Amino acid sequence: MLFSNGGQNALAAIFSGVFKAGDEIGVDPFAYPGMKTAAKMLGIQLIPISQENGEMSKEGILYACKQENIKGLYIIPDYQNPTTHIMSEECRKMIAEVAKEKNLIVIEDSIYSFLLEKHIKSVASYAPDNTIYLYSLSKTVAPGLRLGYIVSPLKYKKDLFNALYNMNITVSPFMLEIASRMIVSKSIYKLMARHRKLTKERNKIVDKYLGEFNLIGDENCIFK
């Protein structure tokens, strides 16, 4: 596991450390704006993958591999930003299988995953040697905790470490200490539960005043 100054910092480190300028990565047609700015800054080309039922299709990924020679995929499996879509377990397994078959690097951005009340297995659990898994505390615990976690296959660890070092030198030891104590003491789970409770209350207000519109995202989605 490696540490970064938040999810955006982790993305920049992956793009600069594992990929190179000109590489192409498959993404959802509607993709996270912060990822797009990081890719543009570092010369990474983004290729929209055709979808089926609101998520990447196998045919679309294989077509992008053949026609665009993509090197990887970027996904937000839970509460995809901006569509709020939660990826099905079948799609996660499919992405893992194709990644292993085509030797793709899957960047699994799980920044919203702990908002789910029922856990769904990650793509990384099906294809650990092909997936770089990201998580950050800012969205599900507290905005001020700008601390990201990167779980990487061993073959990419050195390149990621060097990229993070060149960008940050180090992350705040104080921030690491706070997060570690919260995790060990399990107080982090109380904060997550409170976060979910407040999100549900806010979304009830959204439903009350904007219910006549086509709203997307369930009661746990923080950007409904």
mmCIF file of C-alpha atoms in Angstrom:
data_model
loop_
_atom_site.group_PDB
_atom_site.id
_atom_site.type_symbol
_atom_site.label_atom_id
_atom_site.label_comp_id
_atom_site.label_asym_id
_atom_site.label_seq_id
_atom_site.Cartn_x
_atom_site.Cartn_y
_atom_site.Cartn_z
ATOM 1 C CA MET A 1 0.000 0.000 0.000
ATOM 2 C CA LEU A 2 1.136 3.518 -0.874
ATOM 3 C CA PHE A 3 -0.154 6.859 0.423
ATOM 4 C CA SER A 4 -1.079 10.043 -1.425
ATOM 5 C CA ASN A 5 -2.463 13.472 -0.648
ATOM 6 C CA GLY A 6 -5.976 12.496 -1.666
ATOM 7 C CA GLY A 7 -7.537 10.761 -4.646
ATOM 8 C CA GLN A 8 -6.695 13.425 -7.233
ATOM 9 C CA ASN A 9 -3.040 13.282 -6.212
ATOM 10 C CA ALA A 10 -3.124 9.487 -6.560
ATOM 11 C CA LEU A 11 -4.569 9.722 -10.076
ATOM 12 C CA ALA A 12 -1.841 12.106 -11.193
ATOM 13 C CA ALA A 13 0.791 9.755 -9.768
ATOM 14 C CA ILE A 14 -0.669 6.766 -11.618
ATOM 15 C CA PHE A 15 -0.883 8.632 -14.926
ATOM 16 C CA SER A 16 2.683 9.889 -14.636
ATOM 17 C CA GLY A 17 4.256 6.808 -13.074
ATOM 18 C CA VAL A 18 2.582 3.856 -14.772
ATOM 19 C CA PHE A 19 1.560 5.367 -18.109
ATOM 20 C CA LYS A 20 3.346 7.714 -20.495
ATOM 21 C CA ALA A 21 2.250 10.638 -22.645
ATOM 22 C CA GLY A 22 0.257 9.409 -25.644
ATOM 23 C CA ASP A 23 -1.062 6.269 -23.951
ATOM 24 C CA GLU A 24 -4.786 5.673 -24.341
ATOM 25 C CA ILE A 25 -7.130 4.671 -21.516
ATOM 26 C CA GLY A 26 -10.741 3.530 -21.820
ATOM 27 C CA VAL A 27 -13.311 5.482 -19.795
ATOM 28 C CA ASP A 28 -17.077 5.843 -19.455
ATOM 29 C CA PRO A 29 -18.630 8.296 -21.955
ATOM 30 C CA PHE A 30 -19.501 10.528 -18.990
ATOM 31 C CA ALA A 31 -16.379 10.564 -16.833
ATOM 32 C CA TYR A 32 -15.102 12.235 -13.662
ATOM 33 C CA PRO A 33 -13.939 15.784 -14.572
ATOM 34 C CA GLY A 34 -10.940 15.675 -12.210
ATOM 35 C CA MET A 35 -9.644 12.573 -13.936
ATOM 36 C CA LYS A 36 -9.969 14.300 -17.320
ATOM 37 C CA THR A 37 -7.945 17.335 -16.220
ATOM 38 C CA ALA A 38 -5.183 15.116 -14.812
ATOM 39 C CA ALA A 39 -5.085 13.072 -18.030
ATOM 40 C CA LYS A 40 -4.938 16.207 -20.180
ATOM 41 C CA MET A 41 -2.098 17.658 -18.122
ATOM 42 C CA LEU A 42 -0.027 14.495 -18.552
ATOM 43 C CA GLY A 43 -0.858 13.753 -22.188
ATOM 44 C CA ILE A 44 -3.035 10.691 -21.545
ATOM 45 C CA GLN A 45 -5.660 10.109 -24.244
ATOM 46 C CA LEU A 46 -9.141 9.104 -23.048
ATOM 47 C CA ILE A 47 -11.231 6.743 -25.183
ATOM 48 C CA PRO A 48 -14.977 6.439 -24.433
ATOM 49 C CA ILE A 49 -16.099 2.808 -24.180
ATOM 50 C CA SER A 50 -19.501 1.890 -25.598
ATOM 51 C CA GLN A 51 -21.993 0.845 -22.958
ATOM 52 C CA GLU A 52 -24.738 -1.648 -22.321
ATOM 53 C CA ASN A 53 -27.315 -1.010 -19.584
ATOM 54 C CA GLY A 54 -25.382 2.039 -18.406
ATOM 55 C CA GLU A 55 -21.992 0.371 -17.933
ATOM 56 C CA MET A 56 -18.986 -0.659 -20.013
ATOM 57 C CA SER A 57 -19.679 -3.520 -22.414
ATOM 58 C CA LYS A 58 -17.288 -6.352 -23.178
ATOM 59 C CA GLU A 59 -17.611 -5.681 -26.890
ATOM 60 C CA GLY A 60 -16.785 -2.015 -26.333
ATOM 61 C CA ILE A 61 -13.635 -2.796 -24.364
ATOM 62 C CA LEU A 62 -12.445 -5.385 -26.887
ATOM 63 C CA TYR A 63 -13.126 -2.954 -29.754
ATOM 64 C CA ALA A 64 -11.070 -0.257 -27.999
ATOM 65 C CA CYS A 65 -8.249 -2.763 -27.452
ATOM 66 C CA LYS A 66 -8.195 -3.649 -31.147
ATOM 67 C CA GLN A 67 -8.844 -0.244 -32.734
ATOM 68 C CA GLU A 68 -7.293 2.143 -30.200
ATOM 69 C CA ASN A 69 -4.732 -0.111 -28.500
ATOM 70 C CA ILE A 70 -5.803 1.095 -25.051
ATOM 71 C CA LYS A 71 -3.395 0.378 -22.206
ATOM 72 C CA GLY A 72 -5.913 0.479 -19.395
ATOM 73 C CA LEU A 73 -9.350 1.374 -18.046
ATOM 74 C CA TYR A 74 -10.478 3.954 -15.518
ATOM 75 C CA ILE A 75 -13.610 3.109 -13.538
ATOM 76 C CA ILE A 76 -15.573 4.374 -10.542
ATOM 77 C CA PRO A 77 -17.598 1.249 -9.730
ATOM 78 C CA ASP A 78 -19.728 2.711 -6.931
ATOM 79 C CA TYR A 79 -21.686 5.950 -7.423
ATOM 80 C CA GLN A 80 -19.935 6.730 -10.672
ATOM 81 C CA ASN A 81 -19.283 10.437 -11.000
ATOM 82 C CA PRO A 82 -21.307 12.052 -12.596
ATOM 83 C CA THR A 83 -23.962 9.412 -13.414
ATOM 84 C CA THR A 84 -24.306 7.923 -9.853
ATOM 85 C CA HIS A 85 -24.397 4.420 -11.423
ATOM 86 C CA ILE A 86 -23.414 1.422 -9.285
ATOM 87 C CA MET A 87 -21.640 -1.178 -11.390
ATOM 88 C CA SER A 88 -23.130 -4.668 -11.398
ATOM 89 C CA GLU A 89 -21.141 -7.601 -10.084
ATOM 90 C CA GLU A 90 -21.315 -9.205 -13.533
ATOM 91 C CA CYS A 91 -19.671 -6.162 -15.106
ATOM 92 C CA ARG A 92 -16.911 -6.151 -12.478
ATOM 93 C CA LYS A 93 -16.134 -9.791 -13.212
ATOM 94 C CA MET A 94 -16.176 -9.110 -16.956
ATOM 95 C CA ILE A 95 -13.762 -6.187 -16.656
ATOM 96 C CA ALA A 96 -11.430 -8.313 -14.546
ATOM 97 C CA GLU A 97 -11.489 -11.147 -17.091
ATOM 98 C CA VAL A 98 -10.842 -8.852 -20.066
ATOM 99 C CA ALA A 99 -8.072 -7.048 -18.176
ATOM 100 C CA LYS A 100 -6.296 -10.343 -17.546
ATOM 101 C CA GLU A 101 -6.848 -11.508 -21.115
ATOM 102 C CA LYS A 102 -5.645 -8.252 -22.730
ATOM 103 C CA ASN A 103 -3.106 -7.297 -20.027
ATOM 104 C CA LEU A 104 -4.879 -4.016 -19.251
ATOM 105 C CA ILE A 105 -4.245 -1.867 -16.197
ATOM 106 C CA VAL A 106 -7.531 -1.137 -14.415
ATOM 107 C CA ILE A 107 -7.572 2.014 -12.300
ATOM 108 C CA GLU A 108 -10.365 1.291 -9.811
ATOM 109 C CA ASP A 109 -11.338 4.548 -8.120
ATOM 110 C CA SER A 110 -13.365 3.457 -5.094
ATOM 111 C CA ILE A 111 -13.636 6.867 -3.495
ATOM 112 C CA TYR A 112 -17.390 6.445 -2.884
ATOM 113 C CA SER A 113 -17.495 2.711 -2.156
ATOM 114 C CA PHE A 114 -17.856 3.030 1.613
ATOM 115 C CA LEU A 115 -21.088 4.968 1.098
ATOM 116 C CA LEU A 116 -22.669 1.637 0.163
ATOM 117 C CA GLU A 117 -24.513 -0.093 2.988
ATOM 118 C CA LYS A 118 -24.030 -3.474 1.297
ATOM 119 C CA HIS A 119 -20.509 -4.186 0.082
ATOM 120 C CA ILE A 120 -19.952 -5.335 -3.511
ATOM 121 C CA LYS A 121 -16.700 -7.073 -4.410
ATOM 122 C CA SER A 122 -14.157 -4.911 -6.189
ATOM 123 C CA VAL A 123 -12.611 -5.528 -9.597
ATOM 124 C CA ALA A 124 -9.286 -5.747 -7.751
ATOM 125 C CA SER A 125 -10.548 -8.802 -5.856
ATOM 126 C CA TYR A 126 -11.027 -10.603 -9.195
ATOM 127 C CA ALA A 127 -7.886 -9.310 -10.957
ATOM 128 C CA PRO A 128 -5.383 -8.167 -8.290
ATOM 129 C CA ASP A 129 -2.393 -8.304 -10.655
ATOM 130 C CA ASN A 130 -4.085 -5.997 -13.164
ATOM 131 C CA THR A 131 -5.782 -3.487 -10.885
ATOM 132 C CA ILE A 132 -4.569 -0.374 -9.097
ATOM 133 C CA TYR A 133 -7.114 0.272 -6.355
ATOM 134 C CA LEU A 134 -7.666 3.785 -4.975
ATOM 135 C CA TYR A 135 -9.449 4.960 -1.877
ATOM 136 C CA SER A 136 -9.611 8.314 -0.107
ATOM 137 C CA LEU A 137 -11.043 9.381 3.247
ATOM 138 C CA SER A 138 -12.258 12.833 2.225
ATOM 139 C CA LYS A 139 -15.619 11.801 0.729
ATOM 140 C CA THR A 140 -16.746 9.180 3.243
ATOM 141 C CA VAL A 141 -15.177 10.362 6.522
ATOM 142 C CA ALA A 142 -14.247 14.063 6.560
ATOM 143 C CA PRO A 143 -13.381 16.601 3.823
ATOM 144 C CA GLY A 144 -10.264 17.725 5.688
ATOM 145 C CA LEU A 145 -8.720 14.251 5.627
ATOM 146 C CA ARG A 146 -6.835 14.648 2.358
ATOM 147 C CA LEU A 147 -5.305 11.185 2.513
ATOM 148 C CA GLY A 148 -5.426 8.590 -0.236
ATOM 149 C CA TYR A 149 -4.550 4.905 -0.254
ATOM 150 C CA ILE A 150 -3.206 3.090 -3.319
ATOM 151 C CA VAL A 151 -3.134 -0.713 -3.424
ATOM 152 C CA SER A 152 -0.959 -1.680 -6.363
ATOM 153 C CA PRO A 153 0.349 -4.864 -7.946
ATOM 154 C CA LEU A 154 3.986 -5.316 -7.012
ATOM 155 C CA LYS A 155 5.142 -4.748 -10.611
ATOM 156 C CA TYR A 156 3.899 -1.121 -10.551
ATOM 157 C CA LYS A 157 4.834 -0.272 -6.968
ATOM 158 C CA LYS A 158 8.301 1.156 -7.659
ATOM 159 C CA ASP A 159 7.087 3.410 -10.481
ATOM 160 C CA LEU A 160 4.206 4.651 -8.340
ATOM 161 C CA PHE A 161 6.484 5.214 -5.358
ATOM 162 C CA ASN A 162 8.857 7.309 -7.489
ATOM 163 C CA ALA A 163 5.985 9.333 -8.971
ATOM 164 C CA LEU A 164 4.531 10.059 -5.523
ATOM 165 C CA TYR A 165 7.962 10.985 -4.190
ATOM 166 C CA ASN A 166 8.613 13.396 -7.057
ATOM 167 C CA MET A 167 5.214 15.031 -6.560
ATOM 168 C CA ASN A 168 4.942 15.082 -2.764
ATOM 169 C CA ILE A 169 8.231 13.981 -1.166
ATOM 170 C CA THR A 170 5.954 12.616 1.551
ATOM 171 C CA VAL A 171 2.411 12.834 2.871
ATOM 172 C CA SER A 172 1.721 14.501 6.202
ATOM 173 C CA PRO A 173 2.804 12.179 9.069
ATOM 174 C CA PHE A 174 0.205 13.957 11.225
ATOM 175 C CA MET A 175 -2.547 13.043 8.757
ATOM 176 C CA LEU A 176 -1.361 9.434 8.629
ATOM 177 C CA GLU A 177 -1.326 9.262 12.422
ATOM 178 C CA ILE A 178 -4.861 10.630 12.711
ATOM 179 C CA ALA A 179 -6.220 8.235 10.086
ATOM 180 C CA SER A 180 -4.396 5.235 11.548
ATOM 181 C CA ARG A 181 -5.697 5.897 15.046
ATOM 182 C CA MET A 182 -9.233 6.331 13.729
ATOM 183 C CA ILE A 183 -9.024 3.000 11.898
ATOM 184 C CA VAL A 184 -7.466 1.053 14.791
ATOM 185 C CA SER A 185 -9.901 2.502 17.349
ATOM 186 C CA LYS A 186 -12.788 1.824 14.921
ATOM 187 C CA SER A 187 -14.094 5.358 15.472
ATOM 188 C CA ILE A 188 -13.911 5.734 11.695
ATOM 189 C CA TYR A 189 -16.968 3.465 11.360
ATOM 190 C CA LYS A 190 -18.995 5.756 13.641
ATOM 191 C CA LEU A 191 -18.048 8.720 11.466
ATOM 192 C CA MET A 192 -19.037 6.811 8.328
ATOM 193 C CA ALA A 193 -22.389 5.891 9.879
ATOM 194 C CA ARG A 194 -23.011 9.528 10.807
ATOM 195 C CA HIS A 195 -22.003 10.584 7.302
ATOM 196 C CA ARG A 196 -24.589 8.176 5.812
ATOM 197 C CA LYS A 197 -27.269 9.405 8.231
ATOM 198 C CA LEU A 198 -26.716 13.060 7.302
ATOM 199 C CA THR A 199 -26.600 12.205 3.598
ATOM 200 C CA LYS A 200 -29.976 10.460 3.863
ATOM 201 C CA GLU A 201 -31.427 13.494 5.619
ATOM 202 C CA ARG A 202 -30.135 15.833 2.915
ATOM 203 C CA ASN A 203 -31.481 13.586 0.165
ATOM 204 C CA LYS A 204 -34.927 13.568 1.803
ATOM 205 C CA ILE A 205 -34.898 17.359 1.433
ATOM 206 C CA VAL A 206 -33.842 16.970 -2.201
ATOM 207 C CA ASP A 207 -36.720 14.547 -2.808
ATOM 208 C CA LYS A 208 -39.192 16.851 -1.051
ATOM 209 C CA TYR A 209 -38.400 19.964 -3.054
ATOM 210 C CA LEU A 210 -37.143 18.526 -6.350
ATOM 211 C CA GLY A 211 -39.137 15.301 -6.517
ATOM 212 C CA GLU A 212 -41.001 16.434 -9.639
ATOM 213 C CA PHE A 213 -37.743 16.250 -11.587
ATOM 214 C CA ASN A 214 -35.904 13.168 -12.842
ATOM 215 C CA LEU A 215 -33.518 12.597 -9.931
ATOM 216 C CA ILE A 216 -30.729 10.040 -10.134
ATOM 217 C CA GLY A 217 -28.794 8.523 -7.265
ATOM 218 C CA ASP A 218 -30.115 6.708 -4.205
ATOM 219 C CA GLU A 219 -30.412 7.970 -0.623
ATOM 220 C CA ASN A 220 -26.711 7.304 0.119
ATOM 221 C CA CYS A 221 -25.346 9.217 -2.868
ATOM 222 C CA ILE A 222 -23.642 12.446 -1.750
ATOM 223 C CA PHE A 223 -24.048 14.176 -5.139
ATOM 224 C CA LYS A 224 -27.624 13.185 -6.002
#
